[in-house]
Amino acid sequence: MSDEGVYGSGDLWVDAWFARQGPNASIQHGRAVVKWGTFTLYGGRLSEHGGPPHVKAARLNGTGTASTSPEEDNYATATSDDGTPYGFWPTVVEFPDFGCWRVTVTHGPDTVAFTARVTRPPS
């Protein structure tokens, strides 16, 4: 699996669409909320085998942890533009504060980690 904005290795990949589209978090109840698709593979094919990935986020320039929503426990299916079905884990992180965050996604032995700068949207 390899596409612009899709990062990972082994059997774990995330579609970091926000890395290619710029400002992206919505503000809900005073929290910056970001949603993306996490893809898990089994035998080289998209699969929900092994259950949902584990997601955590820790603030790098202060104290605090972010929460993930229950959506990460629901495996979703969709169809691509060419009609090919695929599945993914909808993943949501709610950042309680603006700042620099380290987001880590794990599934079995595989890990994808990235740093996110969460800023207040322009007024």
PDB file of C-alpha atoms in Angstrom:
ATOM      1  CA  MET A   1       0.000   0.000   0.000  1.00  0.00           C
ATOM      2  CA  SER A   2       1.585   3.269  -1.016  1.00  0.00           C
ATOM      3  CA  ASP A   3      -0.020   6.536  -1.918  1.00  0.00           C
ATOM      4  CA  GLU A   4       0.630  10.219  -1.267  1.00  0.00           C
ATOM      5  CA  GLY A   5      -0.236  10.926   2.347  1.00  0.00           C
ATOM      6  CA  VAL A   6      -0.517   7.253   3.295  1.00  0.00           C
ATOM      7  CA  TYR A   7       2.171   6.309   5.803  1.00  0.00           C
ATOM      8  CA  GLY A   8       3.078   3.081   7.514  1.00  0.00           C
ATOM      9  CA  SER A   9       4.841  -0.215   7.228  1.00  0.00           C
ATOM     10  CA  GLY A  10       4.105  -3.878   7.589  1.00  0.00           C
ATOM     11  CA  ASP A  11       0.437  -4.406   8.324  1.00  0.00           C
ATOM     12  CA  LEU A  12      -0.397  -0.904   9.606  1.00  0.00           C
ATOM     13  CA  TRP A  13      -1.023   2.247   7.526  1.00  0.00           C
ATOM     14  CA  VAL A  14      -2.669   5.624   8.163  1.00  0.00           C
ATOM     15  CA  ASP A  15      -4.165   7.966   5.593  1.00  0.00           C
ATOM     16  CA  ALA A  16      -2.715  11.245   6.840  1.00  0.00           C
ATOM     17  CA  TRP A  17      -4.871  13.338   4.481  1.00  0.00           C
ATOM     18  CA  PHE A  18      -4.340  16.316   6.781  1.00  0.00           C
ATOM     19  CA  ALA A  19      -0.614  16.355   5.904  1.00  0.00           C
ATOM     20  CA  ARG A  20      -1.431  17.232   2.301  1.00  0.00           C
ATOM     21  CA  GLN A  21      -4.416  19.546   2.829  1.00  0.00           C
ATOM     22  CA  GLY A  22      -3.153  21.998   5.427  1.00  0.00           C
ATOM     23  CA  PRO A  23      -5.396  23.249   8.251  1.00  0.00           C
ATOM     24  CA  ASN A  24      -7.799  20.509   9.056  1.00  0.00           C
ATOM     25  CA  ALA A  25      -8.957  20.157  12.650  1.00  0.00           C
ATOM     26  CA  SER A  26     -12.524  20.961  13.507  1.00  0.00           C
ATOM     27  CA  ILE A  27     -13.203  22.545  16.882  1.00  0.00           C
ATOM     28  CA  GLN A  28     -15.826  20.694  18.911  1.00  0.00           C
ATOM     29  CA  HIS A  29     -16.567  21.618  22.533  1.00  0.00           C
ATOM     30  CA  GLY A  30     -13.267  23.523  22.721  1.00  0.00           C
ATOM     31  CA  ARG A  31     -11.195  20.587  21.466  1.00  0.00           C
ATOM     32  CA  ALA A  32      -9.378  20.216  18.153  1.00  0.00           C
ATOM     33  CA  VAL A  33     -10.709  17.037  16.526  1.00  0.00           C
ATOM     34  CA  VAL A  34      -8.962  15.210  13.676  1.00  0.00           C
ATOM     35  CA  LYS A  35     -10.302  12.119  11.899  1.00  0.00           C
ATOM     36  CA  TRP A  36      -8.513   9.760   9.482  1.00  0.00           C
ATOM     37  CA  GLY A  37      -8.624   6.201   8.199  1.00  0.00           C
ATOM     38  CA  THR A  38      -6.293   3.578   9.665  1.00  0.00           C
ATOM     39  CA  PHE A  39      -5.728   0.501   7.509  1.00  0.00           C
ATOM     40  CA  THR A  40      -4.728  -2.902   8.864  1.00  0.00           C
ATOM     41  CA  LEU A  41      -3.615  -5.796   6.725  1.00  0.00           C
ATOM     42  CA  TYR A  42      -3.504  -9.554   7.172  1.00  0.00           C
ATOM     43  CA  GLY A  43      -1.787 -11.730   4.602  1.00  0.00           C
ATOM     44  CA  GLY A  44      -1.135  -8.601   2.507  1.00  0.00           C
ATOM     45  CA  ARG A  45      -4.836  -7.719   2.226  1.00  0.00           C
ATOM     46  CA  LEU A  46      -6.958  -5.129   4.023  1.00  0.00           C
ATOM     47  CA  SER A  47      -8.505  -6.848   7.021  1.00  0.00           C
ATOM     48  CA  GLU A  48     -10.026  -6.283  10.437  1.00  0.00           C
ATOM     49  CA  HIS A  49      -8.056  -9.308  11.698  1.00  0.00           C
ATOM     50  CA  GLY A  50      -6.428  -8.556  15.047  1.00  0.00           C
ATOM     51  CA  GLY A  51      -9.035  -6.006  16.061  1.00  0.00           C
ATOM     52  CA  PRO A  52      -8.770  -2.231  16.146  1.00  0.00           C
ATOM     53  CA  PRO A  53      -5.467  -0.395  16.343  1.00  0.00           C
ATOM     54  CA  HIS A  54      -4.436   1.293  19.586  1.00  0.00           C
ATOM     55  CA  VAL A  55      -4.106   5.084  19.322  1.00  0.00           C
ATOM     56  CA  LYS A  56      -2.525   7.440  21.825  1.00  0.00           C
ATOM     57  CA  ALA A  57      -1.366  11.046  21.726  1.00  0.00           C
ATOM     58  CA  ALA A  58       0.910  12.831  24.171  1.00  0.00           C
ATOM     59  CA  ARG A  59       1.741  16.514  24.240  1.00  0.00           C
ATOM     60  CA  LEU A  60       5.407  17.257  23.541  1.00  0.00           C
ATOM     61  CA  ASN A  61       5.532  20.931  24.574  1.00  0.00           C
ATOM     62  CA  GLY A  62       3.593  20.577  27.812  1.00  0.00           C
ATOM     63  CA  THR A  63       1.599  18.071  29.782  1.00  0.00           C
ATOM     64  CA  GLY A  64      -1.496  16.275  28.656  1.00  0.00           C
ATOM     65  CA  THR A  65      -2.883  13.394  26.670  1.00  0.00           C
ATOM     66  CA  ALA A  66      -5.507  13.366  23.962  1.00  0.00           C
ATOM     67  CA  SER A  67      -8.463  11.025  23.809  1.00  0.00           C
ATOM     68  CA  THR A  68      -9.640   8.815  21.003  1.00  0.00           C
ATOM     69  CA  SER A  69     -13.277   8.340  20.177  1.00  0.00           C
ATOM     70  CA  PRO A  70     -15.200   5.048  20.227  1.00  0.00           C
ATOM     71  CA  GLU A  71     -15.240   5.186  16.411  1.00  0.00           C
ATOM     72  CA  GLU A  72     -11.859   3.486  16.360  1.00  0.00           C
ATOM     73  CA  ASP A  73     -13.622   0.267  17.434  1.00  0.00           C
ATOM     74  CA  ASN A  74     -15.873   0.156  14.342  1.00  0.00           C
ATOM     75  CA  TYR A  75     -14.438  -1.363  11.185  1.00  0.00           C
ATOM     76  CA  ALA A  76     -15.887   0.483   8.190  1.00  0.00           C
ATOM     77  CA  THR A  77     -16.212  -0.483   4.554  1.00  0.00           C
ATOM     78  CA  ALA A  78     -16.392   1.750   1.512  1.00  0.00           C
ATOM     79  CA  THR A  79     -16.005   1.581  -2.250  1.00  0.00           C
ATOM     80  CA  SER A  80     -13.295   3.378  -4.196  1.00  0.00           C
ATOM     81  CA  ASP A  81     -14.011   5.424  -7.323  1.00  0.00           C
ATOM     82  CA  ASP A  82     -13.187   2.396  -9.480  1.00  0.00           C
ATOM     83  CA  GLY A  83     -15.696   0.210  -7.599  1.00  0.00           C
ATOM     84  CA  THR A  84     -13.171  -1.707  -5.480  1.00  0.00           C
ATOM     85  CA  PRO A  85     -14.400  -2.336  -1.933  1.00  0.00           C
ATOM     86  CA  TYR A  86     -12.029  -1.641   0.959  1.00  0.00           C
ATOM     87  CA  GLY A  87     -12.113  -1.496   4.735  1.00  0.00           C
ATOM     88  CA  PHE A  88     -10.544   0.738   7.362  1.00  0.00           C
ATOM     89  CA  TRP A  89     -10.749   1.819  11.000  1.00  0.00           C
ATOM     90  CA  PRO A  90     -12.188   5.360  11.328  1.00  0.00           C
ATOM     91  CA  THR A  91      -9.807   6.959  13.821  1.00  0.00           C
ATOM     92  CA  VAL A  92     -10.519  10.146  15.756  1.00  0.00           C
ATOM     93  CA  VAL A  93      -8.234  12.046  18.113  1.00  0.00           C
ATOM     94  CA  GLU A  94      -9.562  14.877  20.271  1.00  0.00           C
ATOM     95  CA  PHE A  95      -6.740  17.193  21.317  1.00  0.00           C
ATOM     96  CA  PRO A  96      -7.674  19.007  24.550  1.00  0.00           C
ATOM     97  CA  ASP A  97      -5.231  21.829  23.902  1.00  0.00           C
ATOM     98  CA  PHE A  98      -3.302  23.480  21.095  1.00  0.00           C
ATOM     99  CA  GLY A  99       0.388  22.616  20.857  1.00  0.00           C
ATOM    100  CA  CYS A 100       2.787  19.967  19.596  1.00  0.00           C
ATOM    101  CA  TRP A 101       1.599  16.362  19.902  1.00  0.00           C
ATOM    102  CA  ARG A 102       3.120  12.935  19.237  1.00  0.00           C
ATOM    103  CA  VAL A 103       0.476  10.539  17.893  1.00  0.00           C
ATOM    104  CA  THR A 104       1.282   6.821  18.005  1.00  0.00           C
ATOM    105  CA  VAL A 105      -0.822   4.117  16.350  1.00  0.00           C
ATOM    106  CA  THR A 106      -0.016   0.451  17.040  1.00  0.00           C
ATOM    107  CA  HIS A 107      -1.442  -2.803  15.755  1.00  0.00           C
ATOM    108  CA  GLY A 108       0.316  -6.007  16.735  1.00  0.00           C
ATOM    109  CA  PRO A 109       4.055  -5.487  16.203  1.00  0.00           C
ATOM    110  CA  ASP A 110       3.600  -2.539  13.820  1.00  0.00           C
ATOM    111  CA  THR A 111       3.733   1.140  14.822  1.00  0.00           C
ATOM    112  CA  VAL A 112       3.105   4.379  12.952  1.00  0.00           C
ATOM    113  CA  ALA A 113       4.000   7.605  14.758  1.00  0.00           C
ATOM    114  CA  PHE A 114       3.841  11.234  13.693  1.00  0.00           C
ATOM    115  CA  THR A 115       4.104  14.676  15.210  1.00  0.00           C
ATOM    116  CA  ALA A 116       1.181  17.074  14.837  1.00  0.00           C
ATOM    117  CA  ARG A 117       1.167  20.800  15.438  1.00  0.00           C
ATOM    118  CA  VAL A 118      -2.356  21.645  16.560  1.00  0.00           C
ATOM    119  CA  THR A 119      -3.105  25.341  16.149  1.00  0.00           C
ATOM    120  CA  ARG A 120      -6.111  27.564  16.638  1.00  0.00           C
ATOM    121  CA  PRO A 121      -7.935  28.088  13.330  1.00  0.00           C
ATOM    122  CA  PRO A 122      -7.894  31.626  11.909  1.00  0.00           C
ATOM    123  CA  SER A 123     -10.805  33.806  12.996  1.00  0.00           C
TER     124      SER A 123
END
